[in-house]
CSV table of C-alpha atoms and ligand atoms in Angstrom, one decimal:
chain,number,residue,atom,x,y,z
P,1,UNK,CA,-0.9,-20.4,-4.8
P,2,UNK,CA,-4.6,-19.4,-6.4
P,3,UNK,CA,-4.3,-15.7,-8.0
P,4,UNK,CA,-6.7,-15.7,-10.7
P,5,UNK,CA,-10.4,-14.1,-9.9
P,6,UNK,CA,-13.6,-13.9,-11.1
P,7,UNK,CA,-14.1,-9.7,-11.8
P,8,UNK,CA,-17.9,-9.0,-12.9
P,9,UNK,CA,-18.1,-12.4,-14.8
P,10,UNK,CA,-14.1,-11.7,-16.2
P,11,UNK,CA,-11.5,-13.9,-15.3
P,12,UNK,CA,-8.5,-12.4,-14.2
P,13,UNK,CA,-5.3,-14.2,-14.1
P,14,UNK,CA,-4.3,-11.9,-11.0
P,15,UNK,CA,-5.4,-9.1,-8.8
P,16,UNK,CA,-3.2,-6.5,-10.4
P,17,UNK,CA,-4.4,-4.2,-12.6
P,18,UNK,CA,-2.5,-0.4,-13.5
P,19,UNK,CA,-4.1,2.7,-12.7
P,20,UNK,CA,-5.3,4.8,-15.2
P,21,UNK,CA,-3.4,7.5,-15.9
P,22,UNK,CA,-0.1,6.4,-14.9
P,23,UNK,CA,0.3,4.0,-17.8
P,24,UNK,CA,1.4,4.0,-20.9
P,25,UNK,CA,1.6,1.2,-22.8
P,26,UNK,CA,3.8,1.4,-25.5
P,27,UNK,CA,6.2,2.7,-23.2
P,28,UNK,CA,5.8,0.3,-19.9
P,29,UNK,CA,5.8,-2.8,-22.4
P,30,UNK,CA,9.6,-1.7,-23.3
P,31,UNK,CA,10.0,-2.6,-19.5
P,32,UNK,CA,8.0,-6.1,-18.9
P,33,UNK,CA,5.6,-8.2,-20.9
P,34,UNK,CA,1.8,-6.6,-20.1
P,35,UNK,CA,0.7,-10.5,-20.1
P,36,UNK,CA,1.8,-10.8,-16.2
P,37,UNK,CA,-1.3,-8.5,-15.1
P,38,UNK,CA,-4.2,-9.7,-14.3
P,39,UNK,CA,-6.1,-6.7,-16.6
P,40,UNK,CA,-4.3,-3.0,-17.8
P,41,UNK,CA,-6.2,0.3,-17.2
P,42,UNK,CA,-5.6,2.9,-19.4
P,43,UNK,CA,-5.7,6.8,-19.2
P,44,UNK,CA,-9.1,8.2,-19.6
P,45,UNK,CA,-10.3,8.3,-23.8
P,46,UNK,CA,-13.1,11.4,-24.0
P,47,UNK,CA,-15.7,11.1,-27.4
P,48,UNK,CA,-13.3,13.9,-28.9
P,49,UNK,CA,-9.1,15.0,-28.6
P,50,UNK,CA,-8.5,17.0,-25.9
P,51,UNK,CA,-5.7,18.5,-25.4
P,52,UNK,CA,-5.4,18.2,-21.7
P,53,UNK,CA,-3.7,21.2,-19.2
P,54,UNK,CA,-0.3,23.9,-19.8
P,55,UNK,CA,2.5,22.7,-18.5
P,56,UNK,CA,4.1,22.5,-15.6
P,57,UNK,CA,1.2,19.9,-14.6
P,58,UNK,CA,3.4,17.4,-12.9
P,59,UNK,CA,5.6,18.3,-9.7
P,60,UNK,CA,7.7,16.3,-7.0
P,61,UNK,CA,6.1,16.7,-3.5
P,62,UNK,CA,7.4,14.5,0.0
P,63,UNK,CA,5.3,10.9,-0.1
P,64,UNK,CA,4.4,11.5,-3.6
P,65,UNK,CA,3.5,13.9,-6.7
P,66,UNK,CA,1.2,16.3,-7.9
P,67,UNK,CA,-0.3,15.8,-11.4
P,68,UNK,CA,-2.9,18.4,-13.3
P,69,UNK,CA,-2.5,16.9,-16.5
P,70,UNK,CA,-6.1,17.3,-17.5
P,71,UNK,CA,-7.0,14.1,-19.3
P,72,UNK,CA,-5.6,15.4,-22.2
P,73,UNK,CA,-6.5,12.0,-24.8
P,74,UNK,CA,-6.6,11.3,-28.2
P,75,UNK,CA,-10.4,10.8,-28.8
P,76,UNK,CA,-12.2,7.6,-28.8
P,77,UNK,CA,-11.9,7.1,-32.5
P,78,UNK,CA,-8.6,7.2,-32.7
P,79,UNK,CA,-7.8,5.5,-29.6
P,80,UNK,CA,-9.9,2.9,-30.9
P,81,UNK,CA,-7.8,2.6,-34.3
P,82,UNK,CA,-4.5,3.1,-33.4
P,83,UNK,CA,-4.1,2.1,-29.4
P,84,UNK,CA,-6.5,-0.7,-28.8
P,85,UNK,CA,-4.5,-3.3,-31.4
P,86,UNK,CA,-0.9,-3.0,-29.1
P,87,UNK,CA,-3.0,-3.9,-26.4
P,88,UNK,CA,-4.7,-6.7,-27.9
P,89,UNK,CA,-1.1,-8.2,-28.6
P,90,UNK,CA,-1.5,-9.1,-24.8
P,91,UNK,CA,-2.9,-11.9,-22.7
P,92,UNK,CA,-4.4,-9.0,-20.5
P,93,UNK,CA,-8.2,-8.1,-20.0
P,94,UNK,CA,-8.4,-4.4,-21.1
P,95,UNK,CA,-9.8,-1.6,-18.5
P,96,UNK,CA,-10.8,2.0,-20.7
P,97,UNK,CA,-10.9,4.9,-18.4
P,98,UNK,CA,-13.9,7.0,-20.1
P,99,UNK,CA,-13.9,11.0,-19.0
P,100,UNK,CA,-16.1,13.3,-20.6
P,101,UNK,CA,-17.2,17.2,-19.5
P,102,UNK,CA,-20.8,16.6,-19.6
P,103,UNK,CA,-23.5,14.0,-19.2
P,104,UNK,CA,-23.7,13.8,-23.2
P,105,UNK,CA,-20.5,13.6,-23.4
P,106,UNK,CA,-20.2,10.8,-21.0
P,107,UNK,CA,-22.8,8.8,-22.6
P,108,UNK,CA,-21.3,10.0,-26.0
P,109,UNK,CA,-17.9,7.7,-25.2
P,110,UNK,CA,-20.2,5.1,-23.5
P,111,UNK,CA,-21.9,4.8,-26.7
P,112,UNK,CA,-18.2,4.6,-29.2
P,113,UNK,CA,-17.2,1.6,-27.1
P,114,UNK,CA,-20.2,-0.3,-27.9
P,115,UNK,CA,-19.2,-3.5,-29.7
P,116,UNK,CA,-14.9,-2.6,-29.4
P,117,UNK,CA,-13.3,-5.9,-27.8
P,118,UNK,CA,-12.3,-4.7,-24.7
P,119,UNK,CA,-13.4,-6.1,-21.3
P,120,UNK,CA,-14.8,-3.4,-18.6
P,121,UNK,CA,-14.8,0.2,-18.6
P,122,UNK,CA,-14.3,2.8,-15.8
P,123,UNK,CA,-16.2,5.5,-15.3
P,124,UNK,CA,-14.3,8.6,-14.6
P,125,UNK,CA,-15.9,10.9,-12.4
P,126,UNK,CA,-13.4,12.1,-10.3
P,127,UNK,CA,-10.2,13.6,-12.1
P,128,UNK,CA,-10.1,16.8,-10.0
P,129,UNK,CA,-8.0,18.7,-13.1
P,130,UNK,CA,-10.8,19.7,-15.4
P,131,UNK,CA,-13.5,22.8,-14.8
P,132,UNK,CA,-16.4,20.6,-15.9
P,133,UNK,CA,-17.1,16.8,-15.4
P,134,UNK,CA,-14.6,14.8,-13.4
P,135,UNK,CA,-14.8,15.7,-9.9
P,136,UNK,CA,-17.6,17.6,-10.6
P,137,UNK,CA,-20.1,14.8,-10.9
P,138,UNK,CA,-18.5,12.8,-8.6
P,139,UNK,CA,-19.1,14.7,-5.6
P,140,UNK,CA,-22.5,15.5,-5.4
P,141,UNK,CA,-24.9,12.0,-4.8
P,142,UNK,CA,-27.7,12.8,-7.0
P,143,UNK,CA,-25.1,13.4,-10.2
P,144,UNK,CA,-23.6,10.0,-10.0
P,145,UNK,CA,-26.5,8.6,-9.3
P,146,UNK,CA,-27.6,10.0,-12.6
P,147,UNK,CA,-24.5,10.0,-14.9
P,148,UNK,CA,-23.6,6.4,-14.0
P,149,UNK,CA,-27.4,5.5,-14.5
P,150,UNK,CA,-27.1,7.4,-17.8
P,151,UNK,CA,-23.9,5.3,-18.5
P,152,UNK,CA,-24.8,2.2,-17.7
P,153,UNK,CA,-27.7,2.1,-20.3
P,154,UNK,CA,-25.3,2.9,-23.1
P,155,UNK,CA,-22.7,0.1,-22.6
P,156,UNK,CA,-22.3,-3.5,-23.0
P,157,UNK,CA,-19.6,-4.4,-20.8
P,158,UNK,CA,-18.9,-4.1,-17.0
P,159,UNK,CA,-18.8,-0.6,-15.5
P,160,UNK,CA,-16.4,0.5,-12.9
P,161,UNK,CA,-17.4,3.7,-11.5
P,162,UNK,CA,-13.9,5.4,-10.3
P,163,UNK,CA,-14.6,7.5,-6.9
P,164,UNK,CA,-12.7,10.6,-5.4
P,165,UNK,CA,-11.3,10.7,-2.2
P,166,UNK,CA,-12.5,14.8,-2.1
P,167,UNK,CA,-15.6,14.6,0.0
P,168,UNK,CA,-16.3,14.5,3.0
P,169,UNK,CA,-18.5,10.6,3.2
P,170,UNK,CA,-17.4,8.6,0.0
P,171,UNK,CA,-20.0,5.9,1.1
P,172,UNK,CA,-22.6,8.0,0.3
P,173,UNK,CA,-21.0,8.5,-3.0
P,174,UNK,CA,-20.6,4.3,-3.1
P,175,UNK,CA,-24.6,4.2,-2.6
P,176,UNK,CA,-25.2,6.6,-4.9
P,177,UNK,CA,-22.9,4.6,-7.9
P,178,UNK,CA,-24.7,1.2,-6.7
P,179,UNK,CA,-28.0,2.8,-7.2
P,180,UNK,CA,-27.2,4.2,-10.5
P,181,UNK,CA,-26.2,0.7,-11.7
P,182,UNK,CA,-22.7,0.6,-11.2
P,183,UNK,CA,-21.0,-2.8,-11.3
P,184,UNK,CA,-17.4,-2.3,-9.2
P,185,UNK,CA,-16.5,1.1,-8.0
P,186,UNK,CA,-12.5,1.5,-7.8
P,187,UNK,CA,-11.4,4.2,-5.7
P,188,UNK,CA,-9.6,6.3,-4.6
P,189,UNK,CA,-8.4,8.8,-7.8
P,190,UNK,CA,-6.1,11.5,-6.3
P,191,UNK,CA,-6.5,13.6,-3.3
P,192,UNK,CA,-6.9,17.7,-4.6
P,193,UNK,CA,-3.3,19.6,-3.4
P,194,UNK,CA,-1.0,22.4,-4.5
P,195,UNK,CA,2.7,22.9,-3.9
P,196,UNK,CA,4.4,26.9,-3.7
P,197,UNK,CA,7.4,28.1,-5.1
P,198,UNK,CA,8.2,30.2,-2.8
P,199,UNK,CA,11.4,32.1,-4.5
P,200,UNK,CA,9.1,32.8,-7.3
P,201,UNK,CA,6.5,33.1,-5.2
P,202,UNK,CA,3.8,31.4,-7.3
P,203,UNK,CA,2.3,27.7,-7.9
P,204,UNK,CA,4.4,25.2,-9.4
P,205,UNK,CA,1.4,24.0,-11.5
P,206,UNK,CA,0.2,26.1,-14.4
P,207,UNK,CA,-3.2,25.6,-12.8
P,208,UNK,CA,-2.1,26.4,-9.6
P,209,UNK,CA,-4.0,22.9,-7.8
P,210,UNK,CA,-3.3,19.2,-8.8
P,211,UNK,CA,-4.3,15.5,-7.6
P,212,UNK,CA,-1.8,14.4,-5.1
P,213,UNK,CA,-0.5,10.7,-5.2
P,214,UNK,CA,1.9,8.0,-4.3
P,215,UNK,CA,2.6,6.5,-1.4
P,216,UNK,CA,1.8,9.2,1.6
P,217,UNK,CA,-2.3,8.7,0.4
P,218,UNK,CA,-2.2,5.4,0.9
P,219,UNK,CA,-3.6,5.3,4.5
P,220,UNK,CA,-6.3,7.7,3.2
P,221,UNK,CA,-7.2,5.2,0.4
P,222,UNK,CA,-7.0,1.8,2.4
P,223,UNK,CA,-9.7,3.9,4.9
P,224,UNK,CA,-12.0,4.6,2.2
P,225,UNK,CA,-11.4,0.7,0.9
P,226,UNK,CA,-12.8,-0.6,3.6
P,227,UNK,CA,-15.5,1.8,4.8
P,228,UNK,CA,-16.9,1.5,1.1
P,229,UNK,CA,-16.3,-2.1,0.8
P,230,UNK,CA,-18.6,-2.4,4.0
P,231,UNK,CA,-21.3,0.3,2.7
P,232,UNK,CA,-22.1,-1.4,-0.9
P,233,UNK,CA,-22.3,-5.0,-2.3
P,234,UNK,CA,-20.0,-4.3,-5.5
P,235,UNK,CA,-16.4,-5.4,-5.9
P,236,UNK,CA,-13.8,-2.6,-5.3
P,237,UNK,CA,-10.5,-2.5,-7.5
P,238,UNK,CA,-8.3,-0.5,-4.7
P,239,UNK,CA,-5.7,1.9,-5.6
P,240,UNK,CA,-3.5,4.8,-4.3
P,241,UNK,CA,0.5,4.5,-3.0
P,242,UNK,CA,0.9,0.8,-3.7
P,243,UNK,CA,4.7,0.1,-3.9
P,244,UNK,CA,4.9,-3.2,-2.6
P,245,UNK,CA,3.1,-6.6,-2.5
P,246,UNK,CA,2.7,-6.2,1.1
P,247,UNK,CA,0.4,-2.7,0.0
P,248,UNK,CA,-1.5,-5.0,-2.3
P,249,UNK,CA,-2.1,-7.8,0.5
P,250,UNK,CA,-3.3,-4.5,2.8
P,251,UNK,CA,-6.0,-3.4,0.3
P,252,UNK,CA,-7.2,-6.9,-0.3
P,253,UNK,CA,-7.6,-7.1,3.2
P,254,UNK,CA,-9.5,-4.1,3.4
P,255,UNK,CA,-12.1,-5.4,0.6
P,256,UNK,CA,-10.2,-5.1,-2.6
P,257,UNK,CA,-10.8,-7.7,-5.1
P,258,UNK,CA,-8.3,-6.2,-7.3
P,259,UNK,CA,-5.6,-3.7,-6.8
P,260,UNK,CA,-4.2,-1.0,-9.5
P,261,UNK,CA,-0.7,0.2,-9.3
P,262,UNK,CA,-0.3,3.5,-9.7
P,263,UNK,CA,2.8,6.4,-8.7
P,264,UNK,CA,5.0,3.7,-8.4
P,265,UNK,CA,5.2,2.8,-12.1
P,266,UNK,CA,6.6,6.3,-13.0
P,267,UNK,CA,9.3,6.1,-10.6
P,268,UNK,CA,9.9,2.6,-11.5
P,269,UNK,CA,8.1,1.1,-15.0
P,270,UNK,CA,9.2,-2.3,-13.7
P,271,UNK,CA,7.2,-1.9,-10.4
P,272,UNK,CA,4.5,-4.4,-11.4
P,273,UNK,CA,7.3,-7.4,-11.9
P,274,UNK,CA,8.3,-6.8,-8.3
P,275,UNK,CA,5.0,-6.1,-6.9
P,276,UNK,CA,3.3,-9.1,-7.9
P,277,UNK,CA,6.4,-11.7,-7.1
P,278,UNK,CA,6.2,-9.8,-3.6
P,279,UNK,CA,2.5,-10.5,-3.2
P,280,UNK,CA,3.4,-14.2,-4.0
P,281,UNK,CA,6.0,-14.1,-1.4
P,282,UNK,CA,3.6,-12.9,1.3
P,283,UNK,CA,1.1,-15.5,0.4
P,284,UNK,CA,4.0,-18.1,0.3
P,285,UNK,CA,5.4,-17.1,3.6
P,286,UNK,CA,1.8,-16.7,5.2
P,287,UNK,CA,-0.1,-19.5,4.3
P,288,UNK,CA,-2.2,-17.8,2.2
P,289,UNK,CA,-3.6,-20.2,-0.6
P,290,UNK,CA,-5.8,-18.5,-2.5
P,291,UNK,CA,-5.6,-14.6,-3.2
P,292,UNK,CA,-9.3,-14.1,-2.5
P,293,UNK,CA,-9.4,-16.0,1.0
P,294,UNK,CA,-7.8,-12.5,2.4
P,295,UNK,CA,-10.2,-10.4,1.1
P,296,UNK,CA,-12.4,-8.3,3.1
P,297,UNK,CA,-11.2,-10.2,6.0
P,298,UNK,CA,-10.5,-7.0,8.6
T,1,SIN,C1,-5.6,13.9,-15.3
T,1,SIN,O1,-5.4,13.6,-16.5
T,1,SIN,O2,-5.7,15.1,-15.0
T,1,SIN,C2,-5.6,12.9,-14.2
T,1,SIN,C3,-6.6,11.9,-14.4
T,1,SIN,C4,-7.5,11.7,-13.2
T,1,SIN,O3,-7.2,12.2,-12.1
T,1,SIN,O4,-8.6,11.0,-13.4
């Protein structure tokens, strides 16, 4: 049974990846050995600290959760110095989210990673929790267009361009990443809610809206999969309410050449170990011999 892939000119030892965000890796390596993915994807690094959203920014909802954390990150500097060297403990390839609140900043970040031995980076425009950047630029064509052009000249490694689901075609979004020189796209990042408490009568979250994930999204996602996989020519890491390996055969199917697990790793760290024995299971018990033959194949 072939798992391993070719992503942008890095092998991968398998289709799984985390998403950003969700994982943390001195804490999920307490659960499994890293080395099983195929590459980890970390939470967003900015050029400075920030210090992310007030509390509450995380809340229970049916199908899933709310988060409005805020991309609160240590800097790249110190990311650099004191995360990257756990990670490089681990037969992984090494996925950096990058955020920033403006198109200097974003280039900023672009510009610290130059030369640091890790193997793609991932362009976030679409965190819908911050006032500027984020979302921001991700839903208007001519901005991504123009941040991920702006990117693109800064770095020396693959760029993933991360999409939101929050507009209303996201392959004219796709087009407009391609154009700027984007090499994947990964999609989707979470879908904008709110939840009310309605005894106190006010939001749950401190900032009153939040990205919505887990499992109930995951329609919504394998949609946008496959209508971007059709619109553009780049590979698609797919993510949003994976909790099995059958969900990871689905978004493969639907164009993913990779596939980041997301919401299920908080509810359980070990998700990935079950995941990606489950995946093998389908192949097995489907006659699928090499990962990649299913792909795109709907
Ligand atoms: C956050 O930190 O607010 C979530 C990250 C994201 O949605 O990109």
């Amino acid at each position: 049974m072939k798992m391993n892939l070719d992503f942008c000119g890095i092998p991968m030892k398998n289709p799984l990846t985390t998403a950003s965000g969700t994982f943390n890796p001195r804490a999920h390596a307490d659960f499994y050995d890293l080395s099983i993915l195929g590459a980890v994807t970390v939470k967003g690094v900015a050029s400075t600290p920030w210090d992310g959203n007030p509390t509450p920014r995380i809340a229970e909802v049916y199908g899933g959760m709310l988060n409005s954390v805020g991309l609160q990150n240590p800097g790249a500097k110190a990311w650099i110095r004191e995360e990257l060297p756990f990670l490089q403990q681990y037969d992984t390839k090494i996925i950096v989210n990058l955020c920033g609140h403006t198109m200097d900043e974003y280039t900023e970040v672009a510009q610290m990673f130059r030369g640091v031995p890790v193997d793609l980076l991932e362009l976030n425009i679409s965190c819908p929790n911050v006032s500027a950047g984020g979302v921001t630029f991700g839903t208007d064509p001519k901005m991504v267009e123009k941040v991920v052009s702006a990117v693109k000249k800064e770095v020396d490694k693959p760029l993933i361009v991360k999409l939101t689901p929050n507009v209303t075609d996201i392959t004219e979004i796709a087009r407009a990443a391609e154009a700027g020189g984007a090499d994947a796209l990964s999609l989707i990042n979470t879908l904008l809610g709110m939840k009310i408490d309605i005894y106190r009568r006010k939001p749950v979250l401190a900032r009153s809206v939040g990205g919505f994930s887990g499992p109930a999204v995951k329609p919504v996602a394998v949609r946008m999969v496959y209508q971007v996989s059709k619109a553009v020519d780049l590979p698609i890491i797919g993510m949003g309410g994976v909790m099995t390996g059958e969900d990871v055969a689905e978004f493969i199917m639907a164009g993913a050449s990779m596939v980041a697990i997301g919401t299920a790793a908080l509810v359980d760290p070990q998700a990935p170990v079950r995941i990606l024995q489950e995946l093998e299971e389908f192949c097995d018990k489907t006659g699928v011999k090499d990962i990649q033959e299913i792909r795109g194949i709907i």
